[in-house]
Short mmCIF file of C-alpha atoms in Angstrom, two decimals:
data_model
loop_
_atom_site.label_atom_id
_atom_site.label_comp_id
_atom_site.label_asym_id
_atom_site.label_seq_id
_atom_site.Cartn_x
_atom_site.Cartn_y
_atom_site.Cartn_z
CA GLY A 144 6.04 6.18 -14.30
CA LEU A 145 9.64 7.29 -14.43
CA GLY A 146 12.30 5.06 -12.99
CA ARG A 147 15.71 6.46 -12.23
CA GLY A 148 18.78 4.36 -12.89
CA LEU A 149 22.43 5.11 -12.35
CA GLY A 150 22.21 7.84 -14.97
CA ARG A 151 22.30 5.19 -17.64
CA GLY A 152 18.75 4.86 -18.77
CA ARG A 153 15.23 5.72 -17.84
CA GLY A 154 12.25 3.41 -18.01
CA LEU A 155 8.92 4.85 -19.03
CA SER A 156 5.64 3.02 -18.92
CA PRO A 157 2.80 4.20 -21.13
CA ARG A 158 -0.57 2.52 -20.91
CA VAL A 159 -0.17 0.23 -23.90
CA GLY A 160 1.62 -2.46 -21.96
CA THR A 161 5.05 -1.76 -23.35
CA ILE A 162 8.15 -0.45 -21.68
CA LEU A 163 10.28 2.01 -23.59
CA LEU A 164 13.73 2.92 -22.56
CA SER A 165 14.55 6.58 -22.72
CA PRO A 166 12.97 8.67 -25.44
CA GLY A 167 13.45 12.42 -25.22
CA PRO A 168 15.96 15.04 -26.36
CA GLY A 169 19.54 13.72 -26.37
CA TRP A 170 18.30 10.22 -25.61
CA SER A 171 17.70 7.34 -27.98
CA CYS A 172 15.35 4.47 -27.55
CA ARG A 173 17.41 1.42 -26.70
CA ALA A 174 14.75 -1.18 -26.21
CA VAL A 175 11.06 -1.84 -26.43
CA LEU A 176 9.88 -4.49 -23.99
CA ASP A 177 6.46 -5.45 -25.28
CA GLU A 178 6.33 -9.15 -24.53
CA GLY A 179 5.82 -9.00 -20.80
CA HIS A 180 2.48 -7.46 -19.97
CA GLN A 181 -1.07 -7.55 -21.25
CA ARG A 182 -2.29 -4.36 -19.63
CA THR A 183 -1.09 -0.97 -18.42
CA VAL A 184 2.39 -0.97 -16.97
CA ARG A 185 1.90 1.27 -13.99
CA ARG A 186 5.40 1.59 -12.61
CA VAL A 187 8.97 0.56 -13.33
CA ALA A 188 11.89 0.45 -10.95
CA TRP A 189 15.60 -0.15 -11.46
CA SER A 190 17.41 -2.37 -8.99
CA PRO A 191 20.12 -0.60 -6.93
CA CYS A 192 22.82 -2.36 -8.96
CA GLY A 193 21.24 -1.15 -12.19
CA SER A 194 21.12 -4.56 -13.86
CA TYR A 195 17.48 -5.34 -13.33
CA LEU A 196 14.25 -3.55 -14.13
CA ALA A 197 11.01 -4.46 -12.38
CA SER A 198 7.71 -3.57 -14.05
CA ALA A 199 4.38 -3.57 -12.23
CA SER A 200 1.27 -4.04 -14.33
CA PHE A 201 -2.52 -3.95 -14.19
CA ASP A 202 -2.43 -7.53 -15.46
CA ALA A 203 -1.65 -8.48 -11.82
CA THR A 204 1.94 -9.49 -12.51
CA THR A 205 5.36 -7.96 -11.94
CA CYS A 206 8.07 -8.78 -14.48
CA ILE A 207 11.76 -8.73 -13.71
CA TRP A 208 13.94 -7.85 -16.70
CA LYS A 209 17.68 -8.40 -16.83
CA LYS A 210 19.93 -6.12 -18.82
CA GLN A 211 21.93 -7.99 -21.46
CA GLU A 212 24.35 -6.64 -24.08
CA ASP A 213 21.72 -6.80 -26.79
CA GLY A 214 18.62 -5.87 -24.83
CA PHE A 215 16.54 -7.02 -21.92
CA GLU A 216 15.34 -10.46 -21.02
CA CYS A 217 12.43 -11.24 -18.77
CA VAL A 218 13.97 -13.50 -16.13
CA THR A 219 10.86 -14.06 -14.07
CA THR A 220 7.24 -13.05 -13.59
CA LEU A 221 6.02 -12.55 -10.04
CA GLU A 222 2.42 -13.65 -9.69
CA GLY A 223 0.06 -13.75 -6.76
CA HIS A 224 -1.76 -10.45 -6.61
CA GLU A 225 -5.44 -10.79 -7.38
CA ASN A 226 -5.69 -7.67 -9.50
CA GLU A 227 -3.83 -4.51 -10.64
CA VAL A 228 -0.33 -4.13 -9.24
CA LYS A 229 0.08 -0.43 -8.52
CA SER A 230 3.71 -0.08 -7.53
CA VAL A 231 7.01 -1.91 -7.16
CA ALA A 232 10.13 -0.88 -5.27
CA TRP A 233 13.58 -2.37 -4.62
CA ALA A 234 15.11 -2.13 -1.16
CA PRO A 235 18.54 -0.43 -1.09
CA SER A 236 20.12 -3.81 -0.23
CA GLY A 237 19.01 -5.11 -3.63
CA THR A 238 17.79 -8.41 -2.14
CA LEU A 239 14.23 -7.36 -1.35
CA LEU A 240 11.42 -6.17 -3.56
CA ALA A 241 7.96 -4.92 -2.57
CA THR A 242 4.78 -4.82 -4.64
CA CYS A 243 1.34 -3.46 -3.80
CA SER A 244 -2.03 -3.82 -5.40
CA ARG A 245 -5.70 -2.91 -5.61
CA ASP A 246 -6.28 -6.20 -3.81
CA LYS A 247 -5.30 -4.25 -0.63
CA SER A 248 -2.16 -6.27 -0.01
CA VAL A 249 1.56 -5.57 0.02
CA TRP A 250 3.89 -8.43 -0.93
CA VAL A 251 7.55 -8.63 0.04
CA TRP A 252 9.81 -10.75 -2.17
CA GLU A 253 13.38 -11.87 -1.66
CA VAL A 254 15.88 -12.65 -4.40
CA ASP A 255 18.93 -14.85 -3.93
CA GLU A 256 22.27 -15.10 -5.76
CA GLU A 257 20.74 -17.49 -8.25
CA GLU A 258 18.14 -14.87 -9.28
CA GLU A 259 15.36 -16.92 -7.67
CA TYR A 260 12.53 -14.85 -6.26
CA GLU A 261 10.51 -16.01 -3.31
CA CYS A 262 7.58 -14.44 -1.54
CA VAL A 263 8.52 -13.82 2.09
CA SER A 264 5.34 -12.10 3.19
CA VAL A 265 1.81 -11.13 2.19
CA LEU A 266 0.65 -8.18 4.27
CA ASN A 267 -3.08 -7.57 4.50
CA SER A 268 -3.02 -4.54 6.77
CA HIS A 269 -4.65 -1.96 4.52
CA THR A 270 -8.41 -1.93 4.11
CA GLN A 271 -8.38 -0.47 0.61
CA ASP A 272 -6.38 -0.23 -2.63
CA VAL A 273 -2.65 0.28 -1.96
CA LYS A 274 -1.25 2.96 -4.25
CA HIS A 275 2.47 3.07 -3.59
CA VAL A 276 5.31 1.36 -1.74
CA VAL A 277 8.65 2.86 -0.85
CA TRP A 278 11.66 1.52 1.08
CA HIS A 279 13.55 3.34 3.80
CA PRO A 280 16.97 4.59 2.57
CA ASN A 281 19.05 2.61 5.05
CA GLN A 282 16.86 0.27 7.11
CA GLU A 283 14.76 -2.68 6.06
CA LEU A 284 11.60 -0.71 6.65
CA LEU A 285 8.81 -0.48 4.11
CA ALA A 286 6.15 2.22 3.74
CA SER A 287 2.87 1.92 1.84
CA ALA A 288 0.24 4.52 0.89
CA SER A 289 -3.41 3.65 0.43
CA TYR A 290 -6.91 4.65 -0.59
CA ASP A 291 -7.83 3.97 3.05
CA ASP A 292 -6.25 7.37 3.93
CA THR A 293 -3.32 5.88 5.84
CA VAL A 294 0.38 5.21 5.46
CA LYS A 295 1.59 1.95 6.99
CA LEU A 296 5.09 0.90 7.90
CA TYR A 297 6.36 -2.66 8.00
CA HIS A 298 9.48 -4.43 9.20
CA GLU A 299 10.68 -7.93 9.84
CA GLU A 300 10.04 -9.29 13.31
CA GLU A 301 11.04 -12.85 14.18
CA ASP A 302 11.21 -14.18 10.65
CA ASP A 303 7.95 -12.56 9.60
CA TRP A 304 6.98 -9.15 8.29
CA VAL A 305 4.51 -7.17 10.37
CA CYS A 306 2.87 -3.77 10.22
CA CYS A 307 4.67 -1.76 12.91
CA ALA A 308 3.03 1.64 12.47
CA THR A 309 -0.05 3.27 10.95
CA LEU A 310 0.09 6.97 10.12
CA GLU A 311 -3.37 8.49 10.30
CA GLY A 312 -4.25 12.08 9.59
CA HIS A 313 -4.89 12.47 5.91
CA GLU A 314 -8.53 12.97 5.05
CA SER A 315 -8.43 11.18 1.76
CA THR A 316 -6.38 8.76 -0.37
CA VAL A 317 -2.65 8.91 0.23
CA TRP A 318 -1.06 8.67 -3.21
CA SER A 319 2.64 8.65 -2.44
CA VAL A 320 5.33 8.76 0.26
CA ALA A 321 8.99 9.71 0.32
CA PHE A 322 11.68 9.40 3.00
CA ASP A 323 14.25 12.11 3.57
CA ARG A 324 17.95 11.30 3.23
CA SER A 325 18.36 10.16 6.84
CA GLY A 326 15.12 8.23 6.90
CA GLU A 327 14.09 9.99 10.13
CA ARG A 328 11.27 11.76 8.33
CA LEU A 329 8.64 10.77 5.85
CA ALA A 330 6.57 12.98 3.53
CA SER A 331 3.14 11.85 2.33
CA CYS A 332 0.92 13.48 -0.25
CA SER A 333 -2.80 13.03 -0.62
CA ASP A 334 -6.05 13.58 -2.46
CA ASP A 335 -6.85 15.95 0.43
CA LYS A 336 -4.44 18.45 -1.22
CA THR A 337 -1.96 18.41 1.66
CA VAL A 338 1.54 17.12 2.19
CA ARG A 339 2.28 15.88 5.68
CA ILE A 340 5.69 15.41 7.19
CA TRP A 341 6.07 12.69 9.82
CA ARG A 342 8.92 12.09 12.20
CA GLN A 343 10.11 8.93 13.88
CA TYR A 344 10.34 8.92 17.68
CA LYS A 345 12.17 5.97 19.18
CA PRO A 346 11.31 4.58 22.63
CA GLY A 347 12.98 6.64 25.35
CA ASN A 348 13.15 9.74 23.14
CA ASP A 349 14.00 13.14 24.58
CA GLU A 350 10.83 14.80 23.43
CA GLY A 351 8.67 12.61 25.63
CA VAL A 352 6.69 11.04 22.82
CA VAL A 353 5.00 7.86 24.04
CA CYS A 354 5.97 4.63 22.30
CA SER A 355 4.37 1.25 22.70
CA GLY A 356 6.91 -1.49 23.24
CA THR A 357 10.09 -1.40 21.20
CA ASP A 358 8.58 0.07 18.03
CA PRO A 359 9.12 3.74 17.23
CA THR A 360 6.09 6.01 16.97
CA TRP A 361 5.60 8.29 13.99
CA LYS A 362 4.02 11.67 14.60
CA CYS A 363 2.86 14.27 12.11
CA ILE A 364 5.11 17.30 12.61
CA CYS A 365 4.09 19.44 9.65
CA ASN A 366 1.07 19.85 7.42
CA LEU A 367 1.53 21.75 4.15
CA SER A 368 -1.94 22.85 3.19
CA GLY A 369 -3.29 25.66 1.08
CA TYR A 370 -0.62 25.38 -1.61
CA HIS A 371 -2.25 22.85 -3.88
CA THR A 372 -5.62 23.18 -5.55
CA ARG A 373 -6.04 19.57 -6.64
CA THR A 374 -5.00 16.06 -5.68
CA ILE A 375 -1.27 15.68 -5.10
CA TYR A 376 -0.18 12.51 -6.86
CA ASP A 377 3.48 12.33 -6.07
CA VAL A 378 6.10 13.72 -3.72
CA ALA A 379 9.89 13.49 -3.90
CA TRP A 380 12.46 14.43 -1.28
CA CYS A 381 15.84 15.51 -2.62
CA HIS A 382 18.59 13.64 -0.81
CA LEU A 383 21.15 16.28 -1.73
CA THR A 384 19.44 19.52 -0.79
CA GLY A 385 16.50 18.43 1.38
CA ALA A 386 14.00 20.13 -0.95
CA LEU A 387 10.55 18.63 -1.45
CA ALA A 388 8.87 18.50 -4.85
CA THR A 389 5.21 17.74 -5.46
CA ALA A 390 3.32 16.67 -8.56
CA CYS A 391 -0.24 17.97 -8.58
CA GLY A 392 -3.45 17.55 -10.53
CA ASP A 393 -3.50 21.26 -11.19
CA ASP A 394 -0.71 20.91 -13.75
CA ALA A 395 2.03 22.23 -11.54
CA ILE A 396 5.18 21.09 -9.81
CA ARG A 397 5.99 22.86 -6.61
CA VAL A 398 9.32 22.86 -4.86
CA PHE A 399 9.42 23.46 -1.12
CA GLU A 400 12.42 24.24 1.03
CA GLU A 401 12.77 23.94 4.76
CA SER A 402 13.34 27.22 6.57
CA ALA A 403 16.85 27.58 7.97
CA SER A 404 15.59 28.46 11.44
CA SER A 405 13.20 25.51 11.40
CA ASP A 406 12.65 23.64 14.67
CA PRO A 407 13.28 19.94 13.97
CA GLN A 408 10.16 19.01 15.94
CA GLN A 409 8.00 21.54 14.10
CA PRO A 410 9.65 22.30 10.78
CA THR A 411 8.33 24.93 8.43
CA PHE A 412 8.49 24.56 4.72
CA SER A 413 7.86 27.28 2.21
CA LEU A 414 7.66 27.43 -1.53
CA ALA A 415 11.15 27.89 -2.87
CA ALA A 416 11.56 31.58 -3.59
CA HIS A 417 14.16 33.81 -5.09
CA ASN A 418 14.65 37.54 -4.87
CA SER A 419 14.43 37.97 -8.60
CA PRO A 420 10.84 38.70 -9.70
CA ASP A 421 11.10 36.78 -12.94
CA TRP A 422 11.96 33.45 -11.36
CA ALA A 423 8.81 31.38 -11.24
CA VAL A 424 8.54 29.00 -8.34
CA THR A 425 5.62 27.09 -9.71
CA LEU A 426 6.64 25.23 -12.82
CA HIS A 427 3.84 24.66 -15.26
CA CYS A 428 4.15 21.81 -17.67
CA SER A 429 4.13 23.08 -21.21
CA ALA A 430 5.09 19.94 -23.07
CA SER A 431 2.62 18.36 -25.42
CA VAL A 432 0.95 15.09 -24.62
CA LEU A 433 3.10 13.26 -27.19
CA ARG A 434 6.28 13.95 -25.29
CA THR A 435 6.31 11.67 -22.33
CA SER A 436 8.85 13.46 -20.24
CA VAL A 437 10.15 16.96 -19.80
CA GLU A 438 12.95 18.31 -17.70
CA ALA A 439 12.43 21.62 -16.01
CA GLU A 440 15.41 23.57 -14.83
CA PRO A 441 14.91 26.76 -12.87
CA SER A 442 17.26 29.61 -13.64
CA ARG A 443 19.39 29.43 -10.52
CA LYS A 444 22.05 26.75 -10.87
CA LYS A 445 21.99 25.76 -7.24
CA ARG A 446 18.36 24.72 -7.30
CA PRO A 447 17.66 21.06 -7.71
CA ARG A 448 16.72 19.87 -11.15
CA VAL A 449 13.31 18.29 -11.28
CA SER A 450 11.88 15.97 -13.87
CA PHE A 451 8.31 14.92 -14.34
CA SER A 452 6.14 13.14 -16.82
CA ARG A 453 2.52 13.37 -17.78
CA HIS A 454 0.32 10.58 -16.56
CA MET A 455 -0.84 8.99 -19.75
CA SER A 456 -4.41 8.21 -18.97
CA LEU A 457 -7.77 9.97 -18.72
CA MET A 458 -6.21 12.14 -16.02
CA ALA A 459 -3.88 13.41 -18.71
CA ARG A 460 -3.39 16.85 -17.33
CA ALA A 461 -2.10 15.75 -13.95
CA VAL A 462 1.60 15.71 -13.21
CA PHE A 463 2.58 12.25 -12.08
CA PRO A 464 5.23 11.24 -10.97
CA VAL A 465 8.04 13.55 -9.95
CA SER A 466 11.59 12.74 -9.00
CA PHE A 467 14.86 14.49 -8.36
CA LEU A 468 17.75 13.86 -10.75
CA GLU A 469 20.85 13.30 -8.69
CA MET B 294 -62.94 0.84 36.80
CA ALA B 295 -62.07 3.32 39.55
CA VAL B 296 -65.11 4.05 41.64
CA ALA B 297 -63.81 6.59 44.08
CA SER B 298 -61.84 8.63 41.50
CA PRO B 299 -63.32 11.91 40.28
CA SER B 300 -64.80 12.21 36.76
CA SER B 301 -61.58 13.90 35.47
CA ASP B 302 -59.74 10.54 35.64
CA LEU B 303 -62.38 8.94 33.42
CA PHE B 304 -61.84 11.61 30.79
CA ASP B 305 -58.10 11.22 31.17
CA GLU B 306 -58.39 7.57 30.28
CA ILE B 307 -60.41 8.31 27.17
CA VAL B 308 -58.35 11.31 26.11
CA MET B 309 -55.01 9.54 26.68
CA ALA B 310 -56.24 6.29 25.14
CA GLU B 311 -54.57 6.85 21.78
CA GLU B 312 -51.26 7.70 23.33
CA ARG B 313 -51.52 4.69 25.62
CA PHE B 314 -52.27 2.33 22.74
CA HIS B 315 -49.40 3.89 20.85
CA GLY B 316 -47.08 3.14 23.73
CA GLU B 317 -48.34 -0.39 24.22
CA GLY B 318 -48.06 -1.06 20.51
CA TYR B 319 -44.51 0.24 20.52
CA GLN B 320 -43.54 -1.99 23.42
CA GLU B 321 -45.04 -5.04 21.74
CA GLY B 322 -43.38 -4.20 18.45
CA TYR B 323 -40.03 -3.58 20.08
CA ALA B 324 -40.19 -6.89 21.92
CA GLU B 325 -41.12 -8.78 18.78
CA GLY B 326 -38.45 -6.98 16.75
CA SER B 327 -35.79 -7.79 19.32
CA HIS B 328 -36.80 -11.41 19.26
CA VAL B 329 -36.75 -11.62 15.48
CA GLY B 330 -33.43 -9.78 15.50
CA VAL B 331 -31.89 -12.30 17.84
CA VAL B 332 -33.10 -15.18 15.69
CA GLU B 333 -31.78 -13.58 12.53
CA GLY B 334 -28.54 -12.65 14.23
CA ARG B 335 -28.01 -16.19 15.42
CA ARG B 336 -28.67 -17.52 11.93
CA TYR B 337 -26.31 -15.01 10.34
CA GLY B 338 -23.68 -15.65 12.98
CA SER B 339 -23.74 -19.37 12.49
CA LEU B 340 -23.59 -19.01 8.68
CA HIS B 341 -20.71 -16.60 8.89
CA GLY B 342 -18.94 -18.71 11.47
CA ALA B 343 -19.39 -21.77 9.27
CA LYS B 344 -17.90 -19.88 6.34
CA ILE B 345 -14.84 -18.93 8.33
CA GLY B 346 -14.56 -22.43 9.71
CA SER B 347 -14.77 -23.84 6.22
CA GLU B 348 -12.10 -21.48 4.95
CA ILE B 349 -9.66 -22.08 7.82
CA GLY B 350 -10.38 -25.80 7.72
CA CYS B 351 -9.48 -25.82 4.05
CA TYR B 352 -6.20 -24.04 4.73
CA LEU B 353 -5.39 -26.46 7.56
CA GLY B 354 -6.10 -29.56 5.50
CA PHE B 355 -4.04 -28.17 2.65
CA ALA B 356 -1.13 -27.28 4.93
CA LEU B 357 -1.11 -30.61 6.76
CA THR B 358 -1.13 -32.49 3.47
CA TRP B 359 1.80 -30.56 2.12
CA GLN B 360 3.65 -30.87 5.40
CA CYS B 361 3.27 -34.62 4.98
CA LEU B 362 4.34 -34.58 1.34
CA LEU B 363 7.42 -32.48 1.98
CA GLN B 364 8.55 -34.43 5.03
CA LYS B 365 10.65 -36.71 2.84
CA CYS B 366 12.50 -33.84 1.08
CA THR B 367 14.99 -32.34 3.46
CA ASP B 368 17.05 -30.11 1.19
CA GLU B 369 17.66 -26.41 1.78
CA LYS B 370 15.01 -25.16 -0.66
CA ASN B 371 12.29 -27.18 1.02
CA SER B 372 13.25 -26.22 4.54
CA LYS B 373 11.90 -22.71 3.94
CA LYS B 374 8.66 -24.12 2.57
CA ILE B 375 8.34 -26.44 5.55
CA ARG B 376 9.01 -23.57 7.96
CA THR B 377 6.32 -21.46 6.33
CA LEU B 378 3.87 -24.38 6.38
CA ASP B 379 4.61 -24.89 10.08
CA SER B 380 4.00 -21.21 10.69
CA LEU B 381 0.62 -21.37 8.94
CA ILE B 382 -0.41 -24.48 10.86
CA GLY B 383 0.67 -22.83 14.11
CA MET B 384 -1.37 -19.71 13.39
CA ILE B 385 -4.46 -21.77 12.60
CA GLN B 386 -4.11 -23.92 15.69
CA LYS B 387 -3.64 -20.87 17.92
CA PHE B 388 -6.78 -19.20 16.58
CA PRO B 389 -9.47 -18.97 19.29
CA TYR B 390 -12.46 -20.64 17.68
CA GLU B 391 -14.72 -20.50 20.70
CA ASP B 392 -14.41 -16.78 21.30
CA PRO B 393 -16.30 -14.63 18.77
CA THR B 394 -15.58 -11.55 20.87
CA TYR B 395 -11.80 -11.94 20.45
CA ASP B 396 -10.65 -8.44 19.65
CA LYS B 397 -8.03 -9.43 17.10
CA LEU B 398 -10.30 -11.84 15.21
CA GLN B 399 -10.28 -10.02 11.86
CA GLU B 400 -6.61 -9.15 12.14
CA ASP B 401 -5.58 -12.76 12.81
CA LEU B 402 -7.83 -13.99 10.01
CA GLU B 403 -6.11 -11.64 7.59
CA LYS B 404 -2.73 -12.86 8.80
CA ILE B 405 -3.78 -16.45 8.17
CA ARG B 406 -5.01 -15.57 4.68
CA GLY B 407 -1.75 -13.75 3.95
CA LYS B 408 0.34 -16.68 5.17
CA PHE B 409 -1.74 -19.09 3.06
CA LYS B 410 -1.13 -16.92 -0.02
CA GLN B 411 2.59 -16.92 0.73
CA VAL B 412 2.61 -20.72 1.02
CA CYS B 413 0.78 -21.04 -2.31
CA SER B 414 3.31 -18.72 -3.93
CA MET B 415 6.21 -20.80 -2.59
CA LEU B 416 4.62 -24.05 -3.77
CA ASN B 417 3.67 -22.54 -7.12
CA ILE B 418 -0.03 -23.24 -6.62
CA GLN B 419 -2.88 -20.91 -7.52
CA SER B 420 -4.40 -19.75 -4.25
CA ASP B 421 -7.93 -20.12 -5.62
CA PHE B 422 -7.14 -23.69 -6.69
CA ARG B 423 -8.23 -22.93 -10.22
CA ILE B 424 -7.37 -25.77 -12.57
CA GLY B 425 -7.72 -24.55 -16.14
CA THR B 426 -10.07 -21.77 -17.14
CA GLU B 427 -13.28 -23.81 -17.41
CA ARG B 428 -13.44 -24.85 -13.80
CA SER B 429 -14.61 -22.34 -11.24
CA SER B 430 -12.28 -21.22 -8.49
CA LEU B 431 -12.72 -22.12 -4.85
CA THR B 432 -14.33 -19.37 -2.84
CA PHE B 433 -15.66 -19.16 0.68
#
């Protein structure tokens, strides 16, 4: 997985259980963190402040690494999951961390000023393997994607975390989710080869969407189907331009843009296009398997730059994950 | 045997005999199957219920013991642990044991399991109570 930091370094996690910091053109490897995990490191995530790196591993642990002048030190190992940890994510506040696992649970952890981590909740809402967790950009709201075909949302209610919404609609595993800049909308991508866009409707909304109690309801307002020919493993929503990028098992990255005349309740997205015939909208990965990351930059300067890496496993030809460089 | 009925009824009885026996056999079989099903269901239900009872009982005993042990320590760190323990105990005590048709049964059970895991994490205890690698872990 590719973790974005404050432009300072990128964490990559190949299957051998080590974490390398930033190989690639113009980058030099600054550290090799090979003492933390015994199995595949599935995802890494930088803390919002940039001083900590969290690594989620198939060995059922999550390590927290602190940046020092001469390298990285593992400050703590979060244990508790029964098997493979699939994803880890820091909340924008920097005090909360979420992990999810094949054991079907999502754990929320809190860190204090003394760098002590404590589990604040174990959420058993999903009925299958949880693939990904992502935090809302400005609220303490957590989203998770699962093999049970749903996306679930969680927030804190009276000192405890609860599942406040379940987004049903996908017909197969949901691999990833991404919030838009405002956090009003969520994009989910799935093994069913579609990307769905969901919108939050608060109680008493103008559109007349029914809500139960004080929790907002999330409704699917757009379904992008027919563009992808294989499983879509990752989706990213650019917070600068509003473009959506997808990473697909058919070797391609696709960039979608929202139509200008789009109705906010029923938006339409189309593959980013340009008048020039030689500008390809579907970017095919041409890097060799040895290079773990490639940057693709379309010819028009205004278009968002997209980076992706090859998933280093038996599914080697899939593009996984994808993120916008900001 | 019908005396006043015409000879066609007699033939009906003979001709329809197989179908009649079929039907009677089905009824008997269905009744026996239902009865066996109820017996098996009751046995399964009581086993399953006992399993859940054993699991929740274990969590309750564990939580009450720790609540007792931590009563003496009143510093800030422990107050969170005590609060979480109290929450677990509360959830277990609120659980409706006598109502198997409670619609949120599975959901509440999962919440209890999650809370128990959280407590174990806070107390730094393995949730399967595994002591060393030779001993087997506790399962329900």
